[in-house]
PDB file of C-alpha atoms and ligand atoms in Angstrom:
ATOM      1  CA  MET A  18      50.240  83.897  87.277  1.00  0.00           C
ATOM      2  CA  SER A  19      51.682  83.187  90.678  1.00  0.00           C
ATOM      3  CA  LEU A  20      51.426  79.645  92.433  1.00  0.00           C
ATOM      4  CA  LYS A  21      48.870  81.439  94.689  1.00  0.00           C
ATOM      5  CA  HIS A  22      46.663  81.854  91.720  1.00  0.00           C
ATOM      6  CA  THR A  23      47.020  78.654  90.083  1.00  0.00           C
ATOM      7  CA  TYR A  24      46.402  76.768  93.455  1.00  0.00           C
ATOM      8  CA  THR A  25      43.238  79.010  93.836  1.00  0.00           C
ATOM      9  CA  LEU A  26      42.075  77.499  90.528  1.00  0.00           C
ATOM     10  CA  TRP A  27      43.007  73.811  91.310  1.00  0.00           C
ATOM     11  CA  ALA A  28      41.334  74.055  94.743  1.00  0.00           C
ATOM     12  CA  PRO A  29      37.885  72.865  93.766  1.00  0.00           C
ATOM     13  CA  LEU A  30      39.591  69.759  91.761  1.00  0.00           C
ATOM     14  CA  TYR A  31      42.433  68.967  94.000  1.00  0.00           C
ATOM     15  CA  ASP A  32      40.909  66.342  96.196  1.00  0.00           C
ATOM     16  CA  LEU A  33      39.359  64.547  93.162  1.00  0.00           C
ATOM     17  CA  ALA A  34      42.711  64.216  91.441  1.00  0.00           C
ATOM     18  CA  LEU A  35      45.182  63.845  94.290  1.00  0.00           C
ATOM     19  CA  ARG A  36      43.161  61.757  96.889  1.00  0.00           C
ATOM     20  CA  PRO A  37      43.026  58.482  94.812  1.00  0.00           C
ATOM     21  CA  ALA A  38      46.390  59.272  93.057  1.00  0.00           C
ATOM     22  CA  THR A  39      48.424  59.557  96.266  1.00  0.00           C
ATOM     23  CA  GLY A  40      46.048  57.730  99.007  1.00  0.00           C
ATOM     24  CA  PRO A  41      48.207  54.580  99.833  1.00  0.00           C
ATOM     25  CA  ALA A  42      51.624  56.152  99.603  1.00  0.00           C
ATOM     26  CA  ARG A  43      50.354  59.060 101.650  1.00  0.00           C
ATOM     27  CA  ALA A  44      48.924  56.774 104.365  1.00  0.00           C
ATOM     28  CA  ARG A  45      52.324  54.634 104.325  1.00  0.00           C
ATOM     29  CA  ASN A  46      54.192  57.866 104.993  1.00  0.00           C
ATOM     30  CA  LEU A  47      51.885  59.177 107.846  1.00  0.00           C
ATOM     31  CA  ALA A  48      52.325  56.014 109.470  1.00  0.00           C
ATOM     32  CA  GLU A  49      55.872  56.918 110.128  1.00  0.00           C
ATOM     33  CA  LEU A  50      54.589  59.806 112.522  1.00  0.00           C
ATOM     34  CA  GLY A  51      53.486  57.335 115.254  1.00  0.00           C
ATOM     35  CA  THR A  52      51.025  58.573 117.496  1.00  0.00           C
ATOM     36  CA  LEU A  53      52.389  62.065 117.990  1.00  0.00           C
ATOM     37  CA  GLU A  54      50.836  61.989 121.651  1.00  0.00           C
ATOM     38  CA  GLY A  55      51.797  65.157 123.419  1.00  0.00           C
ATOM     39  CA  GLU A  56      53.991  66.288 120.449  1.00  0.00           C
ATOM     40  CA  ARG A  57      53.409  69.547 118.451  1.00  0.00           C
ATOM     41  CA  LEU A  58      52.888  69.072 114.833  1.00  0.00           C
ATOM     42  CA  ALA A  59      53.334  71.626 111.839  1.00  0.00           C
ATOM     43  CA  ILE A  60      51.994  70.682 108.321  1.00  0.00           C
ATOM     44  CA  ILE A  61      53.597  72.937 105.949  1.00  0.00           C
ATOM     45  CA  GLY A  62      51.757  73.614 102.727  1.00  0.00           C
ATOM     46  CA  ILE A  63      48.779  71.882 104.340  1.00  0.00           C
ATOM     47  CA  GLY A  64      46.544  72.399 101.044  1.00  0.00           C
ATOM     48  CA  SER A  65      43.009  71.059 101.242  1.00  0.00           C
ATOM     49  CA  GLY A  66      44.172  69.040 104.370  1.00  0.00           C
ATOM     50  CA  LEU A  67      44.079  65.567 102.829  1.00  0.00           C
ATOM     51  CA  ASP A  68      46.433  64.436 105.545  1.00  0.00           C
ATOM     52  CA  LEU A  69      43.997  65.563 108.347  1.00  0.00           C
ATOM     53  CA  ASP A  70      41.570  62.615 107.481  1.00  0.00           C
ATOM     54  CA  TRP A  71      44.307  60.179 108.352  1.00  0.00           C
ATOM     55  CA  LEU A  72      45.898  62.108 111.199  1.00  0.00           C
ATOM     56  CA  ALA A  73      42.352  62.529 112.822  1.00  0.00           C
ATOM     57  CA  ALA A  74      41.999  58.776 112.813  1.00  0.00           C
ATOM     58  CA  HIS A  75      45.492  57.649 113.738  1.00  0.00           C
ATOM     59  CA  THR A  76      47.158  60.430 115.906  1.00  0.00           C
ATOM     60  CA  GLN A  77      46.774  62.639 119.031  1.00  0.00           C
ATOM     61  CA  PRO A  78      49.207  65.584 118.677  1.00  0.00           C
ATOM     62  CA  ALA A  79      48.967  68.132 121.454  1.00  0.00           C
ATOM     63  CA  HIS A  80      48.642  70.939 118.895  1.00  0.00           C
ATOM     64  CA  CYS A  81      48.920  71.150 115.060  1.00  0.00           C
ATOM     65  CA  PHE A  82      49.755  74.117 112.841  1.00  0.00           C
ATOM     66  CA  GLY A  83      48.472  74.042 109.265  1.00  0.00           C
ATOM     67  CA  ILE A  84      50.325  76.708 106.863  1.00  0.00           C
ATOM     68  CA  ASP A  85      49.350  77.416 103.477  1.00  0.00           C
ATOM     69  CA  LEU A  86      49.966  80.319 101.117  1.00  0.00           C
ATOM     70  CA  THR A  87      46.574  79.821  99.227  1.00  0.00           C
ATOM     71  CA  ARG A  88      43.249  80.966 101.073  1.00  0.00           C
ATOM     72  CA  ALA A  89      41.025  78.702  98.634  1.00  0.00           C
ATOM     73  CA  MET A  90      43.097  75.671  99.928  1.00  0.00           C
ATOM     74  CA  LEU A  91      43.003  76.691 103.601  1.00  0.00           C
ATOM     75  CA  ARG A  92      39.193  76.962 103.199  1.00  0.00           C
ATOM     76  CA  ARG A  93      38.951  73.460 102.154  1.00  0.00           C
ATOM     77  CA  ALA A  94      41.201  72.242 105.144  1.00  0.00           C
ATOM     78  CA  ALA A  95      38.826  74.369 107.478  1.00  0.00           C
ATOM     79  CA  GLN A  96      35.996  71.947 106.400  1.00  0.00           C
ATOM     80  CA  ARG A  97      37.994  69.178 107.936  1.00  0.00           C
ATOM     81  CA  GLN A  98      39.061  70.924 110.875  1.00  0.00           C
ATOM     82  CA  ALA A  99      35.670  70.039 112.798  1.00  0.00           C
ATOM     83  CA  HIS A 100      36.316  66.420 112.464  1.00  0.00           C
ATOM     84  CA  CYS A 101      39.955  66.740 113.985  1.00  0.00           C
ATOM     85  CA  PRO A 102      40.022  65.511 117.571  1.00  0.00           C
ATOM     86  CA  PHE A 103      43.046  67.703 118.312  1.00  0.00           C
ATOM     87  CA  PRO A 104      43.593  71.491 118.297  1.00  0.00           C
ATOM     88  CA  LEU A 105      44.472  72.840 114.733  1.00  0.00           C
ATOM     89  CA  ASP A 106      45.582  76.420 113.874  1.00  0.00           C
ATOM     90  CA  LEU A 107      45.191  77.016 110.139  1.00  0.00           C
ATOM     91  CA  ILE A 108      47.343  80.003 109.236  1.00  0.00           C
ATOM     92  CA  GLU A 109      48.031  81.873 105.833  1.00  0.00           C
ATOM     93  CA  GLY A 110      51.677  82.094 105.452  1.00  0.00           C
ATOM     94  CA  ASP A 111      54.668  81.350 103.268  1.00  0.00           C
ATOM     95  CA  ALA A 112      56.528  78.137 103.715  1.00  0.00           C
ATOM     96  CA  MET A 113      59.883  79.803 102.920  1.00  0.00           C
ATOM     97  CA  ALA A 114      59.439  82.302 105.905  1.00  0.00           C
ATOM     98  CA  LEU A 115      57.180  80.406 108.515  1.00  0.00           C
ATOM     99  CA  PRO A 116      55.091  82.399 110.981  1.00  0.00           C
ATOM    100  CA  ILE A 117      56.045  79.916 113.684  1.00  0.00           C
ATOM    101  CA  ALA A 118      58.633  80.626 116.436  1.00  0.00           C
ATOM    102  CA  THR A 119      62.029  79.069 116.570  1.00  0.00           C
ATOM    103  CA  ALA A 120      62.099  75.274 118.125  1.00  0.00           C
ATOM    104  CA  ARG A 121      58.357  75.281 118.627  1.00  0.00           C
ATOM    105  CA  CYS A 122      57.616  71.898 117.032  1.00  0.00           C
ATOM    106  CA  ASP A 123      58.337  68.287 117.585  1.00  0.00           C
ATOM    107  CA  VAL A 124      57.543  67.094 114.129  1.00  0.00           C
ATOM    108  CA  VAL A 125      57.160  68.803 110.749  1.00  0.00           C
ATOM    109  CA  LEU A 126      55.153  67.320 107.808  1.00  0.00           C
ATOM    110  CA  LEU A 127      56.306  68.261 104.287  1.00  0.00           C
ATOM    111  CA  HIS A 128      54.008  66.515 101.826  1.00  0.00           C
ATOM    112  CA  LEU A 129      54.214  67.617  98.291  1.00  0.00           C
ATOM    113  CA  ILE A 130      55.525  71.313  99.142  1.00  0.00           C
ATOM    114  CA  LEU A 131      59.372  70.888  98.638  1.00  0.00           C
ATOM    115  CA  ALA A 132      59.074  70.252  94.825  1.00  0.00           C
ATOM    116  CA  VAL A 133      56.262  73.135  94.633  1.00  0.00           C
ATOM    117  CA  VAL A 134      58.076  76.131  95.848  1.00  0.00           C
ATOM    118  CA  PRO A 135      60.713  78.027  93.825  1.00  0.00           C
ATOM    119  CA  GLN A 136      63.234  77.730  96.725  1.00  0.00           C
ATOM    120  CA  PRO A 137      62.965  74.432  98.407  1.00  0.00           C
ATOM    121  CA  HIS A 138      66.142  74.970 100.254  1.00  0.00           C
ATOM    122  CA  ARG A 139      64.492  77.748 102.332  1.00  0.00           C
ATOM    123  CA  VAL A 140      61.442  75.500 103.142  1.00  0.00           C
ATOM    124  CA  LEU A 141      63.761  72.864 104.692  1.00  0.00           C
ATOM    125  CA  ALA A 142      65.885  75.548 106.369  1.00  0.00           C
ATOM    126  CA  GLU A 143      62.600  77.054 107.968  1.00  0.00           C
ATOM    127  CA  ALA A 144      61.432  73.503 108.872  1.00  0.00           C
ATOM    128  CA  CYS A 145      64.671  72.852 110.762  1.00  0.00           C
ATOM    129  CA  ARG A 146      64.451  76.313 112.385  1.00  0.00           C
ATOM    130  CA  ILE A 147      61.016  75.573 114.045  1.00  0.00           C
ATOM    131  CA  LEU A 148      61.814  72.116 115.066  1.00  0.00           C
ATOM    132  CA  LYS A 149      63.240  71.448 118.662  1.00  0.00           C
ATOM    133  CA  PRO A 150      66.399  69.574 118.897  1.00  0.00           C
ATOM    134  CA  GLY A 151      65.912  65.928 118.112  1.00  0.00           C
ATOM    135  CA  GLY A 152      62.684  66.617 116.358  1.00  0.00           C
ATOM    136  CA  ARG A 153      61.605  65.054 112.888  1.00  0.00           C
ATOM    137  CA  ILE A 154      60.720  66.274 109.558  1.00  0.00           C
ATOM    138  CA  VAL A 155      58.669  63.639 107.490  1.00  0.00           C
ATOM    139  CA  ILE A 156      58.582  64.408 103.760  1.00  0.00           C
ATOM    140  CA  PHE A 157      56.534  62.811 100.829  1.00  0.00           C
ATOM    141  CA  ASP A 158      57.480  64.242  97.410  1.00  0.00           C
ATOM    142  CA  LYS A 159      58.912  63.695  94.036  1.00  0.00           C
ATOM    143  CA  PHE A 160      62.769  63.992  93.645  1.00  0.00           C
ATOM    144  CA  LEU A 161      65.242  63.208  90.912  1.00  0.00           C
ATOM    145  CA  ARG A 162      68.442  61.585  92.027  1.00  0.00           C
ATOM    146  CA  PRO A 163      71.591  63.934  91.463  1.00  0.00           C
ATOM    147  CA  GLY A 164      72.493  63.616  87.952  1.00  0.00           C
ATOM    148  CA  GLN A 165      69.509  61.307  87.016  1.00  0.00           C
ATOM    149  CA  ARG A 166      68.686  61.427  83.388  1.00  0.00           C
ATOM    150  CA  ALA A 167      64.946  62.460  82.906  1.00  0.00           C
ATOM    151  CA  PRO A 168      64.931  64.633  79.892  1.00  0.00           C
ATOM    152  CA  LEU A 169      61.205  64.993  79.709  1.00  0.00           C
ATOM    153  CA  ARG A 170      60.876  65.962  83.517  1.00  0.00           C
ATOM    154  CA  ARG A 171      63.718  68.173  83.323  1.00  0.00           C
ATOM    155  CA  ALA A 172      62.499  70.054  80.137  1.00  0.00           C
ATOM    156  CA  LEU A 173      58.861  70.447  81.345  1.00  0.00           C
ATOM    157  CA  SER A 174      59.824  71.636  84.905  1.00  0.00           C
ATOM    158  CA  PRO A 175      59.675  75.319  84.180  1.00  0.00           C
ATOM    159  CA  LEU A 176      56.330  75.292  82.694  1.00  0.00           C
ATOM    160  CA  LEU A 177      54.830  72.561  85.259  1.00  0.00           C
ATOM    161  CA  GLY A 178      56.554  74.553  87.996  1.00  0.00           C
ATOM    162  CA  ALA A 179      54.524  77.670  87.289  1.00  0.00           C
ATOM    163  CA  LEU A 180      51.372  75.746  87.083  1.00  0.00           C
ATOM    164  CA  ALA A 181      51.582  73.414  89.993  1.00  0.00           C
ATOM    165  CA  THR A 182      54.790  71.665  90.768  1.00  0.00           C
ATOM    166  CA  ARG A 183      58.396  71.346  89.557  1.00  0.00           C
ATOM    167  CA  THR A 184      59.569  67.961  88.228  1.00  0.00           C
ATOM    168  CA  ASN A 185      63.368  68.443  88.422  1.00  0.00           C
ATOM    169  CA  VAL A 186      63.990  68.938  92.036  1.00  0.00           C
ATOM    170  CA  GLU A 187      66.921  66.899  93.624  1.00  0.00           C
ATOM    171  CA  PHE A 188      66.697  66.050  97.380  1.00  0.00           C
ATOM    172  CA  GLU A 189      70.422  65.413  97.874  1.00  0.00           C
ATOM    173  CA  PRO A 190      71.640  69.008  97.573  1.00  0.00           C
ATOM    174  CA  LEU A 191      68.856  70.324  99.854  1.00  0.00           C
ATOM    175  CA  LEU A 192      69.784  68.101 102.545  1.00  0.00           C
ATOM    176  CA  ALA A 193      73.516  68.905 102.058  1.00  0.00           C
ATOM    177  CA  ALA A 194      72.869  72.422 102.827  1.00  0.00           C
ATOM    178  CA  GLN A 195      71.203  71.695 106.248  1.00  0.00           C
ATOM    179  CA  PRO A 196      73.922  69.984 108.392  1.00  0.00           C
ATOM    180  CA  GLU A 197      71.750  69.792 111.460  1.00  0.00           C
ATOM    181  CA  LEU A 198      69.582  67.348 109.856  1.00  0.00           C
ATOM    182  CA  CYS A 199      70.506  63.797 109.132  1.00  0.00           C
ATOM    183  CA  CYS A 200      68.378  61.056 107.006  1.00  0.00           C
ATOM    184  CA  THR A 201      67.038  58.344 109.168  1.00  0.00           C
ATOM    185  CA  ARG A 202      64.739  56.752 106.291  1.00  0.00           C
ATOM    186  CA  ASP A 203      64.322  57.067 102.603  1.00  0.00           C
ATOM    187  CA  GLU A 204      62.247  54.671 100.731  1.00  0.00           C
ATOM    188  CA  PRO A 205      60.367  54.611  97.313  1.00  0.00           C
ATOM    189  CA  LEU A 206      56.639  55.196  97.618  1.00  0.00           C
ATOM    190  CA  LEU A 207      55.256  55.720  94.170  1.00  0.00           C
ATOM    191  CA  ALA A 208      56.070  55.969  90.367  1.00  0.00           C
ATOM    192  CA  ASN A 209      58.938  53.673  90.354  1.00  0.00           C
ATOM    193  CA  GLY A 210      60.665  55.652  93.392  1.00  0.00           C
ATOM    194  CA  TRP A 211      60.269  59.271  91.802  1.00  0.00           C
ATOM    195  CA  PHE A 212      57.918  59.843  94.883  1.00  0.00           C
ATOM    196  CA  ARG A 213      59.884  59.138  98.091  1.00  0.00           C
ATOM    197  CA  GLY A 214      59.181  58.936 101.842  1.00  0.00           C
ATOM    198  CA  ILE A 215      61.935  60.465 103.814  1.00  0.00           C
ATOM    199  CA  THR A 216      62.295  61.233 107.429  1.00  0.00           C
ATOM    200  CA  LEU A 217      65.230  63.591 108.731  1.00  0.00           C
ATOM    201  CA  GLN A 218      66.073  64.102 112.320  1.00  0.00           C
ATOM    202  CA  LYS A 219      67.389  67.402 113.872  1.00  0.00           C
ATOM    203  CA  SER A 220      70.566  67.040 115.916  1.00  0.00           C
ATOM    204  CA  LEU A 221      70.255  67.280 119.617  1.00  0.00           C
ATOM    205  CA  THR A 222      72.732  70.176 119.813  1.00  0.00           C
TER     206      THR A 222
HETATM  207  C1  LIG B   2      50.701  70.054  95.874  1.00  0.00           C
HETATM  208  S1  LIG B   2      49.729  70.911  97.161  1.00  0.00           S
HETATM  209  C2  LIG B   2      50.141  69.855  98.452  1.00  0.00           C
HETATM  210  C3  LIG B   2      49.029  69.990  99.424  1.00  0.00           C
HETATM  211  C4  LIG B   2      49.091  69.094 100.566  1.00  0.00           C
HETATM  212  N1  LIG B   2      50.310  69.199 101.334  1.00  0.00           N
HETATM  213  C5  LIG B   2      48.883  67.527 100.170  1.00  0.00           C
HETATM  214  O1  LIG B   2      49.868  66.692 100.375  1.00  0.00           O
HETATM  215  O2  LIG B   2      47.916  67.319  99.446  1.00  0.00           O
HETATM  216  C6  LIG B   2      50.977  72.182  97.163  1.00  0.00           C
HETATM  217  C7  LIG B   2      50.277  73.344  98.344  1.00  0.00           C
HETATM  218  O3  LIG B   2      51.202  74.215  98.729  1.00  0.00           O
HETATM  219  C8  LIG B   2      50.906  75.507  98.767  1.00  0.00           C
HETATM  220  N2  LIG B   2      51.880  76.403  98.447  1.00  0.00           N
HETATM  221  C9  LIG B   2      52.559  76.778  97.418  1.00  0.00           C
HETATM  222  N3  LIG B   2      53.402  77.618  97.625  1.00  0.00           N
HETATM  223  C10 LIG B   2      53.483  77.814  98.929  1.00  0.00           C
HETATM  224  C11 LIG B   2      54.361  78.589  99.968  1.00  0.00           C
HETATM  225  N4  LIG B   2      55.370  79.380  99.380  1.00  0.00           N
HETATM  226  N5  LIG B   2      54.082  78.572 101.170  1.00  0.00           N
HETATM  227  C12 LIG B   2      53.146  77.797 101.613  1.00  0.00           C
HETATM  228  N6  LIG B   2      52.246  77.130 100.825  1.00  0.00           N
HETATM  229  C13 LIG B   2      52.390  76.999  99.568  1.00  0.00           C
HETATM  230  C14 LIG B   2      49.798  75.571  97.574  1.00  0.00           C
HETATM  231  O4  LIG B   2      48.739  76.474  97.955  1.00  0.00           O
HETATM  232  C15 LIG B   2      49.134  74.081  97.750  1.00  0.00           C
HETATM  233  O5  LIG B   2      48.116  74.037  98.619  1.00  0.00           O
END
């Protein structure tokens, strides 16, 4: 079964399970975005659009793209679209090959997607490609530290990865593969720092 199929099954339960579990950490991370006034935002793996509730109340991007692989999740995000005070394009697409032109966005949001996809380095490379020079990537996800002993999470990752999300992803090697990106913030947000809030900036040249 593919992730598209499993997230189709998760879609009706997703908000129920994830909204309370991630709410405060999500809000803390989204506050890093600032007002986004006049900026173009891309939300990669937008899912049911949980971020849209906060964004609608606190930000004014000039435009927002929401990309997801799973139609059932996008349908839920579409229900939130009516309450968005900014233009929002919901697009069915793959985070590892984004249907967005190069240097089109000022800010890319990667919430709970890098640990989900099978090739997270491709998602980070794509996020970097669609960013303008000087643009930002804001991440909220669970990452192990390089070499961290986490035997259960490492052992269960193949199974959990097929169902919903991997639990053995390390962030540092992903960043090392993107020399245009520099880390400007890295803070623990949830579960004793397993979930981190990270901001990256793309170089100006
Ligand atoms: C854990 S959910 C996160 C949703 C949302 N970002 C949030 O914070 O609640 C992961 C989402 O990634 C989507 N997804 C999985 N693989 C993807 C891919 N290759 N490209 C785009 N979206 C993908 C799933 O359909 C699901 O909606």
